[in-house]
Amino acid sequence: KVSTGGDNYAILAALTLAASLRTQQAVQEQARKEKELRRLRRAGMMISSRSSLKETLETILYMAMEVTEAKYGIIRLVDHSGEFLLTEAFSGERLGRPAVEALRIDANSITGWVALKREPLVVADLSVEPWRSIYYPFDLELAVPLIGASGRLEGVLNMESTQVNAFSKQDRYILQILATQAVVAIQEVRLLDALQGISSLLLTQPLQEIMQSLVAKACDLLNVPHSLLWFLDQDELEIKAGTLPELVGTRIDLVDALAGQAIRTGQPLAHQLGDRRFPDFEFFSELEPSSTALIVPLFASGQNLKTGSPLGAFAVVSRANDGRDFEQAEWDKKVLSILGHYAALAQQFATHLEALRSAQEQRSVAEAFAAVGDIASNLLHRLNNKIGTIPVRVEGIQDKSQAALAQDVYLSKNLEEIEQSALEAMEIVHDSLFHLRPIEFSAVCVRDSVQEAIWAANLPPGIRVEVPVLAELPHVYAGPKRLSLVFVNLLENAADAMHGMGSILISGRILDQRVEVRVSDTGPGISPELHERIFELNYSSRSSETPGRLGFGLWWVKTLMARFGGSVNVESDGHSGTTFVLLLPRMEKENV
């Protein structure tokens, strides 16, 4: 059939009209996408500019409602147990009384279903099956999970409209993009808040409390049930803090530990705990084989594997089957490394603070002894001169009055006692002057000082002293006679505490530039609230029991240790024995 000219024009007009419509639709689609991109860029800028978690969540919700043109919105975040979703922000027109209680992560609600499946969901009509049977009032028609890069579920972002079929797949895609921005913002705000809190703790709280706070922050930021913080001590790892407080102080061999691998390589390590070869994780008996550990090494401030030695390791353990992939979780590694940096910083700060305190104490003691020593020495010398005349006068009386003394036994005996008392008083003055003189420092063998103290302490027969490995210790920098006096005092204190029956163990080990000596007894212990008081000057009452000694008790021990440049501390639970821990400066080999 041959078409006419009019038909050709009609076809051409139809084609032109169709092309015009497609062009118009393309222009409209481009305008719509540009509008969405502008909204998303604006949303990103607004979200990233908020400094608190509450403001961030409210901004996310506001922008989500604007982008999707929803009427209602709610954000629920996963709680610490990982079983519930807690309402953190909600908004909407004529919302009335929204259902904001906690929802369990299960299939009994749309919100719980999205969290359980970790998939976005668009519900066209809540009144039809299968949604009708699980619909929970104020659950919404468009819901997307908030999932981090490591697979961690942060929560659910829900939108609702009063119209059926209000949300399209395009709205779902847009909300997913916004959810990704929201997760990053939530994680950054949480980390910032945590670091601000930790920074304030560094200058105000004891080291142990800081360590426990870091463990708690790691669990909170990474949403895991368990965390452990180790520090290196020679060839062993010691747990300094953890989610199970009873583990604090537990030591494991570095070679056998999973944490040891991270320390040796200097890199974060992720490992599934399907096997029980590693003793540093066998404590958690409730862990499932699918649980995963993430471990990062700790370095001193400003150091890494190439520039410094590791101090320890920081680890977190995930819940079973929570979808986490620590191997690819760069954010989780970064967060744990930052917290580990603060742990190392806290340890260094505590060490420097203790060194400063020790130096100040040593200087204070030295200045006090210099002042008191001058006064006391002058007083004792004058007293010694006066007492020294007594034996001379007694000898004179004995020489000139021999006949009278032979006839008067009472007079003769009393003169002898006066002479003996004067001589003993002069010996006491001599010993007291020795304590006030400057210390003559030299290389001292700990074993020899201990053996000398055991001989001088005059311990009861019921006291047994064990000295297993002191011969292996290097020399220390101290005063030989005064170090023996330290051990004499501790031995006699232990014997008194055990009422003459029990055992004393004296052991030692090398700690970098120091030597640690531990004096442990089997006595009743010292109550923790007395650990500081026993070193006070007025706490001792032994001066009247041991003539010829200064009788200052443990204050004298602490003072001598400070003059050596060392320290002394006590460890006891108040029930089963006491251990005094002495730290002495190690003598350099070339000076021995």
Coordinates of C-alpha atoms in Angstrom, one line a residue:
K1 CA 0.0 0.0 0.0
V2 CA 1.4 3.4 -0.9
S3 CA 1.1 6.0 1.8
T4 CA 0.0 9.4 1.0
G5 CA 1.8 12.6 1.9
G6 CA -0.7 13.3 4.7
D7 CA 0.1 10.0 6.4
N8 CA 3.9 10.8 6.2
Y9 CA 3.3 14.1 7.9
A10 CA 1.2 12.5 10.6
I11 CA 3.9 9.9 11.3
L12 CA 6.6 12.6 11.3
A13 CA 4.5 14.7 13.7
A14 CA 4.0 11.7 16.0
L15 CA 7.7 10.9 16.1
T16 CA 8.6 14.5 16.7
L17 CA 6.0 14.6 19.6
A18 CA 7.4 11.4 21.1
A19 CA 11.0 12.7 20.9
S20 CA 9.9 15.9 22.5
L21 CA 8.2 14.0 25.3
R22 CA 11.3 11.9 25.9
T23 CA 13.4 14.9 25.9
Q24 CA 11.1 16.6 28.4
Q25 CA 11.1 13.5 30.6
A26 CA 14.9 13.3 30.4
V27 CA 15.2 17.0 31.4
Q28 CA 12.7 16.4 34.2
E29 CA 14.6 13.3 35.3
Q30 CA 17.9 15.2 35.2
A31 CA 16.4 18.0 37.2
R32 CA 15.0 15.5 39.7
K33 CA 18.4 13.8 40.1
E34 CA 20.2 17.1 40.4
K35 CA 17.7 18.1 43.1
E36 CA 18.3 14.8 44.9
L37 CA 22.1 15.2 44.7
R38 CA 21.8 18.8 46.0
R39 CA 19.7 17.5 48.9
L40 CA 22.2 14.7 49.6
R41 CA 25.2 17.1 49.5
R42 CA 23.3 19.5 51.8
A43 CA 22.4 16.5 54.0
G44 CA 26.1 15.4 54.2
M45 CA 27.3 18.9 55.1
M46 CA 24.6 19.4 57.8
I47 CA 25.3 15.9 59.3
S48 CA 29.0 16.4 59.4
S49 CA 28.8 19.8 61.0
R50 CA 27.0 18.5 64.2
S51 CA 29.2 17.9 67.2
S52 CA 26.9 15.8 69.5
L53 CA 25.2 12.5 68.9
K54 CA 21.7 13.9 69.7
E55 CA 22.1 16.8 67.2
T56 CA 23.5 14.4 64.6
L57 CA 20.6 12.0 64.8
E58 CA 18.1 14.8 64.7
T59 CA 19.7 16.3 61.6
I60 CA 19.8 12.9 59.9
L61 CA 16.1 12.4 60.6
Y62 CA 15.2 15.9 59.4
M63 CA 17.2 15.5 56.1
A64 CA 15.7 12.0 55.5
M65 CA 12.2 13.3 55.9
E66 CA 13.0 16.2 53.5
V67 CA 14.6 14.0 50.9
T68 CA 11.8 11.4 50.9
E69 CA 9.0 13.8 51.6
A70 CA 7.9 11.6 54.5
K71 CA 5.4 12.7 57.2
Y72 CA 6.9 10.7 60.0
G73 CA 10.4 9.5 60.9
I74 CA 12.2 7.6 63.7
I75 CA 15.7 6.4 64.3
R76 CA 16.4 3.4 66.6
L77 CA 19.9 2.3 67.5
V78 CA 21.1 -1.1 68.7
D79 CA 21.6 -1.4 72.5
H80 CA 24.7 -2.8 74.2
S81 CA 23.3 -6.3 74.3
G82 CA 22.7 -6.4 70.5
E83 CA 19.2 -7.7 71.1
F84 CA 17.1 -4.5 71.1
L85 CA 16.5 -1.3 69.2
L86 CA 16.2 1.8 71.3
T87 CA 14.6 5.0 70.1
E88 CA 17.1 7.9 69.9
A89 CA 15.2 10.4 67.7
F90 CA 11.7 10.8 66.2
S91 CA 9.8 13.5 64.3
G92 CA 6.6 14.1 62.3
E93 CA 3.4 16.0 61.7
R94 CA 0.6 15.4 64.2
L95 CA 2.6 12.5 65.6
G96 CA 0.6 12.3 68.8
R97 CA 2.0 9.6 71.1
P98 CA 4.5 7.6 69.1
A99 CA 5.5 4.1 70.1
V100 CA 9.1 4.7 71.2
E101 CA 9.7 1.7 73.5
A102 CA 12.5 -0.7 72.8
L103 CA 11.9 -3.3 70.1
R104 CA 13.4 -6.7 70.0
I105 CA 15.4 -7.5 66.9
D106 CA 13.1 -10.2 65.4
A107 CA 10.4 -10.6 62.8
N108 CA 7.5 -9.4 65.0
S109 CA 7.8 -5.8 63.7
I110 CA 8.9 -4.2 60.5
T111 CA 11.8 -2.4 62.3
G112 CA 12.9 -5.6 63.9
W113 CA 12.6 -7.4 60.6
V114 CA 14.8 -4.9 58.8
A115 CA 17.4 -5.1 61.6
L116 CA 17.3 -8.9 61.6
K117 CA 17.6 -9.3 57.8
R118 CA 19.9 -6.3 57.4
E119 CA 18.0 -5.4 54.3
P120 CA 16.1 -2.2 53.3
L121 CA 12.3 -2.6 52.9
V122 CA 9.6 -0.7 51.1
V123 CA 6.1 -1.6 52.1
A124 CA 3.4 -0.2 49.8
D125 CA 0.5 -1.0 52.0
L126 CA 0.7 -1.9 55.7
S127 CA -2.8 -3.2 55.8
V128 CA -2.2 -6.3 53.6
E129 CA -0.4 -9.5 54.4
P130 CA 2.2 -10.4 55.4
W131 CA 2.7 -7.0 57.0
R132 CA -0.8 -6.7 58.5
S133 CA -0.1 -9.5 61.0
I134 CA 3.3 -8.1 62.2
Y135 CA 2.5 -4.4 61.9
Y136 CA 3.4 -2.5 65.0
P137 CA 1.8 1.0 65.5
F138 CA 4.0 3.7 64.1
D139 CA 6.3 1.3 62.4
L140 CA 7.0 2.9 59.0
E141 CA 6.6 2.1 55.3
L142 CA 10.2 2.7 54.3
A143 CA 13.0 1.3 56.5
V144 CA 16.8 0.9 55.9
P145 CA 19.3 -0.6 58.3
L146 CA 22.3 1.5 59.4
I147 CA 25.3 -0.7 58.8
G148 CA 28.9 0.2 59.1
A149 CA 31.8 -0.8 56.8
S150 CA 32.7 -3.7 59.0
G151 CA 29.2 -5.1 58.9
R152 CA 28.2 -3.8 62.3
L153 CA 24.5 -3.0 62.7
E154 CA 24.1 0.5 64.2
G155 CA 20.3 0.8 64.0
V156 CA 17.4 1.3 61.7
L157 CA 16.2 4.5 59.9
N158 CA 12.4 4.5 59.3
M159 CA 10.1 6.8 57.2
E160 CA 6.3 6.8 56.9
S161 CA 3.7 8.6 54.8
T162 CA 0.0 8.8 55.2
Q163 CA -0.5 7.8 51.5
V164 CA -0.4 4.3 50.2
N165 CA 2.5 3.6 47.7
A166 CA 4.1 6.9 48.9
F167 CA 7.7 5.6 48.6
S168 CA 9.4 4.2 45.5
K169 CA 12.5 2.2 44.9
Q170 CA 14.2 5.5 44.1
D171 CA 13.4 6.7 47.6
R172 CA 14.9 3.6 49.0
Y173 CA 18.1 4.1 47.1
I174 CA 18.3 7.7 48.3
L175 CA 17.6 6.7 51.9
Q176 CA 20.3 4.1 51.7
I177 CA 22.8 6.7 50.6
L178 CA 21.8 8.9 53.4
A179 CA 22.0 6.0 55.8
T180 CA 25.6 5.4 54.8
Q181 CA 26.4 9.1 55.6
A182 CA 24.5 8.7 58.9
V183 CA 26.6 5.7 60.0
V184 CA 29.9 7.5 59.3
A185 CA 28.6 10.6 61.2
I186 CA 27.3 8.5 64.2
Q187 CA 30.6 6.6 64.5
E188 CA 32.7 9.8 64.3
V189 CA 30.6 11.6 66.9
R190 CA 30.8 8.6 69.2
L191 CA 34.5 8.4 68.8
L192 CA 34.9 12.2 69.4
D193 CA 32.8 12.1 72.5
A194 CA 34.8 9.1 73.8
L195 CA 38.1 10.7 73.2
Q196 CA 37.0 13.9 74.9
G197 CA 36.0 11.9 78.0
I198 CA 39.2 9.9 78.0
S199 CA 41.3 13.1 77.7
S200 CA 39.8 14.5 80.8
L201 CA 40.5 11.2 82.7
L202 CA 44.2 11.2 81.9
L203 CA 44.9 14.1 84.3
T204 CA 42.4 13.3 87.0
Q205 CA 42.0 9.5 87.5
P206 CA 44.3 6.7 88.6
L207 CA 45.9 4.5 85.9
Q208 CA 43.7 1.5 86.6
E209 CA 40.5 3.4 86.2
I210 CA 41.7 4.9 82.9
M211 CA 42.4 1.4 81.6
Q212 CA 39.0 0.1 82.6
S213 CA 37.4 3.2 81.0
L214 CA 39.2 2.4 77.7
V215 CA 38.0 -1.2 77.8
A216 CA 34.4 0.0 78.3
K217 CA 34.8 2.6 75.5
A218 CA 36.1 -0.1 73.1
C219 CA 33.1 -2.3 73.8
D220 CA 30.7 0.7 73.4
L221 CA 32.2 2.1 70.2
L222 CA 32.6 -1.2 68.5
N223 CA 29.5 -2.8 70.0
V224 CA 31.2 -5.9 71.2
P225 CA 30.7 -7.9 74.5
H226 CA 34.4 -8.3 75.5
S227 CA 37.6 -6.5 75.5
L228 CA 41.1 -7.1 77.0
L229 CA 44.1 -4.8 77.5
W230 CA 47.5 -6.4 77.9
F231 CA 50.9 -4.8 78.7
L232 CA 54.3 -6.5 78.2
D233 CA 56.4 -7.5 81.1
Q234 CA 59.6 -9.2 80.0
D235 CA 58.4 -12.3 78.0
E236 CA 54.9 -12.3 79.4
L237 CA 51.7 -10.4 78.8
E238 CA 49.8 -9.2 81.8
I239 CA 46.1 -8.3 81.7
K240 CA 45.8 -4.7 83.0
A241 CA 42.1 -4.3 82.3
G242 CA 39.2 -6.2 80.9
T243 CA 35.4 -6.8 80.8
L244 CA 35.9 -9.6 83.3
P245 CA 37.6 -7.9 86.3
E246 CA 38.7 -11.2 87.8
L247 CA 41.2 -11.6 84.9
V248 CA 43.1 -8.5 85.8
G249 CA 46.7 -9.5 86.8
T250 CA 46.6 -12.8 84.8
R251 CA 49.8 -13.4 83.0
I252 CA 50.4 -15.5 79.8
D253 CA 53.5 -16.3 77.8
L254 CA 54.1 -14.0 74.9
V255 CA 55.0 -16.8 72.5
D256 CA 51.8 -18.8 73.1
A257 CA 49.5 -15.8 72.9
L258 CA 47.4 -14.7 69.9
A259 CA 48.1 -11.2 71.1
G260 CA 51.8 -12.0 70.8
Q261 CA 51.4 -12.4 67.1
A262 CA 50.0 -8.9 66.7
I263 CA 52.9 -7.5 68.9
R264 CA 55.6 -9.3 66.9
T265 CA 54.2 -8.1 63.5
G266 CA 53.3 -4.7 64.8
Q267 CA 50.0 -4.9 62.7
P268 CA 46.3 -5.4 63.6
L269 CA 45.3 -9.0 63.6
A270 CA 41.8 -10.5 63.1
H271 CA 41.2 -14.2 64.0
Q272 CA 38.2 -16.4 64.3
L273 CA 38.2 -18.2 67.7
G274 CA 37.2 -21.6 66.3
D275 CA 40.2 -23.2 67.9
R276 CA 41.4 -23.0 71.5
R277 CA 45.1 -22.9 70.9
F278 CA 45.5 -19.4 72.4
P279 CA 45.3 -19.1 76.2
D280 CA 44.7 -15.4 76.0
F281 CA 41.1 -16.1 74.9
E282 CA 40.2 -19.3 76.6
F283 CA 38.9 -17.3 79.6
F284 CA 35.7 -16.6 77.6
S285 CA 34.0 -20.0 77.9
E286 CA 30.7 -18.6 76.6
L287 CA 32.2 -17.6 73.3
E288 CA 31.0 -19.5 70.2
P289 CA 33.5 -20.7 67.5
S290 CA 32.2 -18.0 65.2
S291 CA 33.3 -15.2 67.5
T292 CA 36.1 -13.1 66.1
A293 CA 38.9 -11.3 67.9
L294 CA 40.5 -8.0 66.6
I295 CA 43.9 -7.2 68.2
V296 CA 46.1 -4.2 67.7
P297 CA 49.6 -3.6 69.1
L298 CA 50.3 -0.7 71.5
F299 CA 53.3 1.6 70.9
A300 CA 54.7 4.4 72.9
S301 CA 53.6 7.9 71.8
G302 CA 55.0 8.8 68.4
Q303 CA 56.5 5.3 67.8
N304 CA 55.6 2.4 65.5
L305 CA 57.1 -1.0 64.6
K306 CA 60.1 0.7 62.9
T307 CA 60.8 3.3 65.6
G308 CA 60.0 1.7 68.9
S309 CA 59.2 -1.4 70.9
P310 CA 55.6 -2.4 71.5
L311 CA 54.1 -1.9 75.0
G312 CA 51.3 -4.4 74.7
A313 CA 48.1 -5.2 72.9
F314 CA 44.4 -4.2 72.9
A315 CA 41.7 -6.6 71.7
V316 CA 37.9 -6.8 71.3
V317 CA 35.8 -10.0 70.8
S318 CA 32.6 -9.9 68.7
R319 CA 29.4 -11.7 69.3
A320 CA 28.8 -15.0 67.5
N321 CA 27.3 -14.7 64.0
D322 CA 26.9 -10.9 64.1
G323 CA 28.2 -10.5 60.6
R324 CA 31.4 -8.7 61.5
D325 CA 34.4 -8.9 59.3
F326 CA 37.3 -7.5 61.3
E327 CA 39.7 -8.4 58.6
Q328 CA 38.2 -5.7 56.3
A329 CA 37.0 -3.4 59.1
E330 CA 39.4 -0.5 58.7
W331 CA 37.2 1.8 60.8
D332 CA 37.2 -0.7 63.7
K333 CA 41.0 -1.1 63.5
K334 CA 41.4 2.6 63.5
V335 CA 39.1 3.1 66.5
L336 CA 40.9 0.4 68.5
S337 CA 44.3 1.7 67.5
I338 CA 43.3 5.2 68.7
L339 CA 42.1 3.8 72.0
G340 CA 45.3 1.8 72.3
H341 CA 47.3 5.0 71.7
Y342 CA 45.5 6.5 74.7
A343 CA 46.3 3.4 76.8
A344 CA 50.0 3.7 75.9
L345 CA 49.9 7.4 76.7
A346 CA 48.2 6.8 80.1
Q347 CA 50.8 4.2 80.9
Q348 CA 53.7 6.5 79.9
F349 CA 52.1 9.4 81.8
A350 CA 51.7 7.3 85.0
T351 CA 55.4 6.1 84.7
H352 CA 56.7 9.7 84.2
L353 CA 54.4 10.9 87.1
E354 CA 55.8 8.2 89.4
A355 CA 59.3 9.0 88.4
L356 CA 58.7 12.7 89.1
R357 CA 57.0 11.9 92.4
S358 CA 59.9 9.6 93.3
A359 CA 62.5 12.3 92.4
Q360 CA 60.6 15.0 94.3
E361 CA 60.3 12.7 97.3
Q362 CA 64.0 11.8 97.1
R363 CA 64.9 15.5 96.9
S364 CA 62.6 16.3 99.8
V365 CA 64.1 13.6 102.0
A366 CA 67.6 14.7 101.1
E367 CA 66.8 18.3 102.0
A368 CA 65.1 17.2 105.2
F369 CA 68.0 15.0 106.2
A370 CA 70.5 17.8 105.4
A371 CA 68.7 20.2 107.7
V372 CA 67.8 17.8 110.4
G373 CA 71.2 16.1 110.1
D374 CA 73.1 19.3 110.9
I375 CA 70.9 20.0 113.9
A376 CA 70.9 16.4 115.1
S377 CA 74.6 15.9 114.5
N378 CA 75.5 19.0 116.5
L379 CA 73.1 18.0 119.3
L380 CA 74.4 14.4 119.4
H381 CA 78.0 15.5 119.4
R382 CA 77.4 17.8 122.4
L383 CA 75.5 15.0 124.1
N384 CA 78.3 12.6 123.3
N385 CA 80.8 15.0 124.9
K386 CA 78.8 15.3 128.1
I387 CA 78.2 11.5 128.3
G388 CA 81.8 10.8 127.5
T389 CA 82.9 12.5 130.8
I390 CA 80.9 10.0 132.8
P391 CA 83.3 6.9 132.3
V392 CA 86.3 9.2 132.9
R393 CA 84.9 10.4 136.2
V394 CA 83.9 6.8 137.2
E395 CA 87.4 5.6 136.5
G396 CA 88.8 8.4 138.6
I397 CA 86.6 7.6 141.5
Q398 CA 87.5 3.9 141.2
D399 CA 91.3 4.7 141.2
K400 CA 91.2 7.1 144.2
S401 CA 88.6 5.3 146.3
Q402 CA 89.4 1.6 146.0
A403 CA 89.3 1.0 149.7
A404 CA 85.9 2.6 150.2
L405 CA 84.5 0.8 147.2
A406 CA 85.9 -2.6 148.5
Q407 CA 84.0 -2.0 151.7
D408 CA 80.7 -0.7 150.0
V409 CA 79.5 -3.2 147.5
Y410 CA 76.3 -1.2 146.7
L411 CA 78.4 1.9 145.7
S412 CA 80.8 -0.2 143.6
K413 CA 78.0 -2.0 141.7
N414 CA 76.2 1.3 141.0
L415 CA 79.3 2.9 139.7
E416 CA 79.9 0.0 137.3
E417 CA 76.3 0.2 136.0
I418 CA 76.6 4.0 135.5
E419 CA 79.8 3.4 133.5
Q420 CA 78.2 0.7 131.4
S421 CA 75.1 2.8 130.8
A422 CA 77.2 5.7 129.6
L423 CA 79.2 3.5 127.3
E424 CA 75.9 2.1 125.8
A425 CA 74.6 5.6 125.4
M426 CA 77.7 6.6 123.5
E427 CA 77.2 3.6 121.2
I428 CA 73.6 4.6 120.6
V429 CA 74.8 8.2 119.7
H430 CA 77.4 6.7 117.4
D431 CA 74.8 4.5 115.6
S432 CA 72.3 7.5 115.3
L433 CA 75.0 9.6 113.8
F434 CA 75.7 6.9 111.2
H435 CA 72.0 7.1 110.1
L436 CA 72.2 10.8 109.6
R437 CA 75.4 10.9 107.6
P438 CA 75.3 11.1 103.8
I439 CA 75.0 7.7 102.1
E440 CA 78.1 6.4 100.4
F441 CA 76.7 4.9 97.2
S442 CA 78.3 1.9 95.6
A443 CA 77.5 -1.3 93.8
V444 CA 75.7 -3.6 96.2
C445 CA 75.0 -7.3 95.9
V446 CA 71.4 -7.9 96.9
R447 CA 72.0 -11.4 98.0
D448 CA 74.9 -10.3 100.3
S449 CA 72.7 -7.6 101.9
V450 CA 69.9 -10.1 102.5
Q451 CA 72.2 -12.7 104.0
E452 CA 73.7 -10.0 106.3
A453 CA 70.2 -8.9 107.3
I454 CA 69.2 -12.5 108.1
W455 CA 72.2 -12.8 110.4
A456 CA 71.6 -9.4 112.1
A457 CA 67.8 -9.7 112.5
N458 CA 68.0 -12.3 115.3
L459 CA 64.8 -14.0 114.1
P460 CA 62.9 -16.5 116.3
P461 CA 63.5 -20.2 115.7
G462 CA 60.0 -20.6 114.3
I463 CA 60.7 -18.3 111.4
R464 CA 61.9 -19.8 108.1
V465 CA 63.5 -17.6 105.5
E466 CA 63.7 -18.7 101.8
V467 CA 66.1 -17.0 99.4
P468 CA 65.8 -18.9 96.0
V469 CA 67.2 -16.8 93.1
L470 CA 68.9 -13.7 94.4
A471 CA 72.3 -14.8 93.2
E472 CA 71.2 -14.1 89.6
L473 CA 70.3 -10.5 90.3
P474 CA 72.7 -7.7 89.1
H475 CA 74.2 -5.3 91.6
V476 CA 72.1 -2.3 92.6
Y477 CA 73.1 1.3 93.4
A478 CA 72.7 1.9 97.1
G479 CA 74.4 2.1 100.5
P480 CA 75.6 -1.4 101.6
K481 CA 75.0 -1.1 105.3
R482 CA 71.7 0.9 104.9
L483 CA 70.3 -1.6 102.4
S484 CA 70.9 -4.4 105.0
L485 CA 69.0 -2.2 107.5
V486 CA 66.1 -2.1 105.1
F487 CA 65.9 -5.9 105.0
V488 CA 66.4 -6.2 108.8
N489 CA 63.5 -4.0 109.4
L490 CA 61.2 -5.9 107.0
L491 CA 62.3 -9.3 108.4
E492 CA 61.6 -8.2 112.0
N493 CA 58.3 -6.7 111.0
A494 CA 57.3 -10.0 109.3
A495 CA 58.4 -12.0 112.3
D496 CA 56.4 -9.8 114.6
A497 CA 53.3 -10.1 112.3
M498 CA 53.5 -13.9 112.3
H499 CA 54.1 -14.0 116.1
G500 CA 57.4 -15.9 115.6
M501 CA 55.9 -18.7 113.5
G502 CA 55.8 -18.8 109.7
S503 CA 57.9 -18.4 106.6
I504 CA 59.4 -15.5 104.6
L505 CA 60.2 -15.6 100.9
I506 CA 62.6 -13.1 99.4
S507 CA 62.7 -13.2 95.6
G508 CA 63.8 -10.8 92.9
R509 CA 63.8 -10.1 89.2
I510 CA 65.1 -7.6 86.7
L511 CA 62.8 -4.8 85.4
D512 CA 64.6 -2.8 82.7
Q513 CA 66.9 -0.4 84.6
R514 CA 65.6 -1.5 88.0
V515 CA 65.8 -4.5 90.2
E516 CA 62.6 -5.6 92.0
V517 CA 62.9 -7.5 95.3
R518 CA 59.8 -8.9 97.0
V519 CA 59.7 -9.8 100.7
S520 CA 56.6 -12.0 101.3
D521 CA 55.4 -13.5 104.6
T522 CA 52.6 -15.9 105.6
G523 CA 51.2 -13.6 108.3
P524 CA 47.6 -12.3 108.6
G525 CA 48.2 -9.5 106.0
I526 CA 47.6 -5.8 106.1
S527 CA 44.2 -4.2 105.4
P528 CA 44.2 -2.3 102.1
E529 CA 43.1 0.9 103.8
L530 CA 46.3 0.8 105.8
H531 CA 48.7 0.4 102.9
E532 CA 49.6 4.1 102.9
R533 CA 49.4 4.7 106.6
I534 CA 51.9 2.1 107.6
F535 CA 54.7 4.2 106.0
E536 CA 53.8 7.3 108.1
L537 CA 56.3 8.5 110.7
N538 CA 53.9 8.3 113.6
Y539 CA 52.5 4.9 112.8
S540 CA 55.4 2.9 114.3
S541 CA 55.5 2.0 118.0
R542 CA 58.6 -0.1 118.1
S543 CA 61.1 2.3 119.4
S544 CA 60.6 1.3 123.0
E545 CA 61.0 -2.4 122.1
T546 CA 64.4 -2.3 120.4
P547 CA 66.9 -0.1 122.3
G548 CA 69.7 1.3 120.1
R549 CA 67.5 1.6 117.0
L550 CA 65.8 4.7 115.7
G551 CA 62.5 2.9 115.9
F552 CA 60.9 4.7 113.0
G553 CA 59.5 1.4 111.5
L554 CA 58.4 1.4 107.9
W555 CA 58.8 5.1 107.6
W556 CA 62.5 4.6 107.9
V557 CA 62.4 1.9 105.2
K558 CA 60.5 4.2 102.8
T559 CA 62.9 7.0 103.6
L560 CA 66.0 4.9 102.9
M561 CA 64.5 3.6 99.6
A562 CA 63.8 7.2 98.5
R563 CA 67.4 8.2 99.3
F564 CA 68.5 5.3 97.2
G565 CA 66.4 6.6 94.3
G566 CA 64.0 3.6 94.6
S567 CA 60.6 2.9 96.2
V568 CA 58.7 0.5 98.4
N569 CA 55.1 -0.5 98.2
V570 CA 53.0 -3.1 100.0
E571 CA 50.6 -5.7 98.5
S572 CA 48.1 -7.5 100.7
D573 CA 44.4 -8.4 100.7
G574 CA 44.3 -8.1 104.5
H575 CA 43.8 -11.8 105.0
S576 CA 46.6 -14.0 103.6
G577 CA 50.1 -12.7 103.9
T578 CA 51.9 -9.5 103.0
T579 CA 54.4 -8.7 100.3
F580 CA 56.7 -5.6 100.4
V581 CA 57.9 -4.7 96.9
L582 CA 61.2 -2.9 96.7
L583 CA 62.4 -1.2 93.4
L584 CA 66.1 -0.4 93.4
P585 CA 68.2 1.4 90.6
R586 CA 70.3 -1.1 88.7
M587 CA 74.0 -0.5 88.7
E588 CA 75.5 -0.1 85.2
K589 CA 77.8 -3.0 84.4
E590 CA 80.8 -0.7 83.7
N591 CA 80.5 0.8 87.2
V592 CA 80.4 -2.5 89.1

